[in-house]
Amino acid sequence: MKKLKYIMVSLFAVMMSCDGDDIDIPESVTPSNLTVSAQNMGEGVFDFTASAANANYYHYDFGDGTTALETSGVTSKTYEEIGENIYTVTITAGSTEGKKISETIDVSVSLAFTDTETVTFLTNDSSKTWFLAASQQGHLGLGPAREGIDGDWWYPKWFSASAFEKCGTEDSDCLCDDELTFSVNENGGLVYTLDNKGQTYFNVGHKAVVGGGEDIDFCYDFDTSGEKIVQLSEVEGNVPDAETTGIQMTFSDGGFMGYYVGSSVYEILSISDDFLYVRTYDTENADLAWYHKFTSDVAVDGGEESLETIYTNLVWSDEFDVDGAPNAANWGYDLGAGGWGNGEAQTYTDAAENVKVEDGVLKITAIAGEGEAAVHYFDEITLSDGSGGTQTLEDFEGAAPVFTGFGGVGTAVIANPDPTGENTSANVAESTKTLGAETWAGSFFDLSAPVDLVAYPSISLKTWSPATGANIILKLENQANADENVEVSVNSTVANAWETLNFDFTGVPVGTYDRVVLFFDFGVSPSGGITSGRIKSENLYEFTYGRVEIRAKLPSAGGTWPALWALGANFDEVGWPTAGEIDIMEHVGNNNNTISSALHYPGNSAGNAIVGSTPVENATSEFHNYTVEWTPDSIKFVVDDQLVHNSFVNNATTPFNADFFLIMNVAMGGTLGGTIDAEFIEDTMEVDYVRVYQ
């Protein structure tokens, strides 16, 4: 221990006796002369170069929350925020001893939104022309604005091509002559060109554009052709991913897509090589959304090209050459009423009068029965404040209000037909929904003063219904603006007796509600006892791919809706439209000798289905061949060997790559069949044969 102590003391003495000039101690040096440069490389990319004396590293803070550490001082940064932005970049030069200096530099980034895939679909190397898809169901639709009550989003599923047609009449068909093209200019910008042939279709309310005094709602000699610049951007607001691409187009200088509603901004709902589906908002009524469906495939509207089939081997058929019931080895029946969601009027049976084979053809016949109109009674419409305070709105004991019916409903004040139970008053209102009335039929009466829903948020109504479960809707509107409205739906709970139903309007928007609208048994049309037939090959013959050919003659009566179609065989497991639906032929008696075909699948169903139509001369008096050619790559619809519409590109993402089964039926009324002829007795679809080739 003594030796160790001696060594330590001696070393300390040596250190204390040393002069600083005798040893080399490193000096801590601060970097100096820091210079920074930034070069804009375009599309949000900047190249930075920094240099400083005595610097061992360079730290970059790019001003957008990201950083980088470099030893050379050279780095590159890509900014991604869309728009005009200025970023303060801080560059720090440091030494290994911890000394450092900093400089800042501002960079201005102008970054326009772009989407290469969308531009490709729109332009196709500038060779693509878009037309309004006149044969498509829902090619021009109207619905509530995208952010409705409780954030609901509504597509225009209620507007079919026949119900909201702008291409079939002389005063509006200029809309379907418009040609729309997109291209990319020399600066890389997207350019839109409209050729409207010198005529513009104006929605009513936009008369100021043409400087006239009339309220225009037809084609007008006003040339709005020309080029506009298109800016792509992300859609703002509450936009569910499943219902939009998330991209919108804004046209310069008031540009628009053929139909003038005052808007230059169009949200892209879906886009493909063949179809473009957009939504825009009416500048005169912010509550309304307009939907346009365009096609770049002129074959959708007809053509003379013959089908060159790849399927020639007959693998299954029914020639209907044995009289009696359809061959039970090939066909089963769907039985029941209502059409499973389409609001149809018929009840399907397996009776021979509705479905039979006779004289070498299958006959599916819709027959009118002896049904009755639907009658409901109502009384004592009463306002309630929720604390026991009430105010009678109408009890029908004084002067009767003036009722206005619509869709096939008549309403009048009568003596109470059942003065028992909850309602023994003398007079009540009677609502009669006639045979074949629209499913949305109802009536209304006006009030002398608006309803105060703040003071009285609840409304009660005594009703008498012939059945339980009838959907009763109480709707309040502004007489001067029907778009200002609120409604509540309640179901009846007793049959053939009076009950009191309560309609809760708590929390609805404040408005001027001075009209009462009532719908009884909403969604149902009195069928008049109509029966019909629907047969199917489910679990008997199911197949994937092939050419299906059906030779048929179609019914012509108003309200008939015959269909030849196929449904995914996994329908009972996954439901519709996930299973997929192939409509080989549909026809409506209210638009004779025009047939349509459609594809329904997720994202493209109901009013958003892929639909095409074509005229077929004598479709109701002569037999014609209706064909679908279904391959792994495409689905083509054919009439009499001519490829006429809907050349659909099939791929692995669609449901059209698994087994389907065939269905044939005649529906009545409903969402497509429309109003049933008041004189309807019966009508028949005749099918000569069904053949499947692979």
mmCIF file of C-alpha atoms in Angstrom, residues 27-34 52-56 92-102:
data_model
loop_
_atom_site.group_PDB
_atom_site.id
_atom_site.type_symbol
_atom_site.label_atom_id
_atom_site.label_comp_id
_atom_site.label_asym_id
_atom_site.label_seq_id
_atom_site.Cartn_x
_atom_site.Cartn_y
_atom_site.Cartn_z
ATOM 1 C CA GLU A 27 -9.259 23.060 -28.846
ATOM 2 C CA SER A 28 -13.175 23.139 -29.082
ATOM 3 C CA VAL A 29 -13.968 24.953 -32.365
ATOM 4 C CA THR A 30 -17.391 26.342 -33.385
ATOM 5 C CA PRO A 31 -18.387 25.868 -37.071
ATOM 6 C CA SER A 32 -18.475 29.096 -39.054
ATOM 7 C CA ASN A 33 -19.444 30.574 -42.395
ATOM 8 C CA LEU A 34 -22.615 28.437 -42.772
ATOM 9 C CA ALA A 52 -19.666 25.415 -43.106
ATOM 10 C CA ALA A 53 -16.075 25.507 -41.840
ATOM 11 C CA ASN A 54 -15.253 23.009 -39.074
ATOM 12 C CA ALA A 55 -18.665 21.234 -39.426
ATOM 13 C CA ASN A 56 -18.860 17.494 -38.941
ATOM 14 C CA THR A 92 -27.816 23.327 -38.064
ATOM 15 C CA ALA A 93 -24.081 22.768 -38.644
ATOM 16 C CA GLY A 94 -22.346 21.052 -35.719
ATOM 17 C CA SER A 95 -18.992 19.716 -34.590
ATOM 18 C CA THR A 96 -18.222 16.554 -32.706
ATOM 19 C CA GLU A 97 -17.416 18.644 -29.640
ATOM 20 C CA GLY A 98 -21.009 19.877 -29.502
ATOM 21 C CA LYS A 99 -20.484 23.326 -30.959
ATOM 22 C CA LYS A 100 -23.062 24.378 -33.576
ATOM 23 C CA ILE A 101 -24.547 27.244 -35.522
ATOM 24 C CA SER A 102 -27.888 27.515 -37.402
#
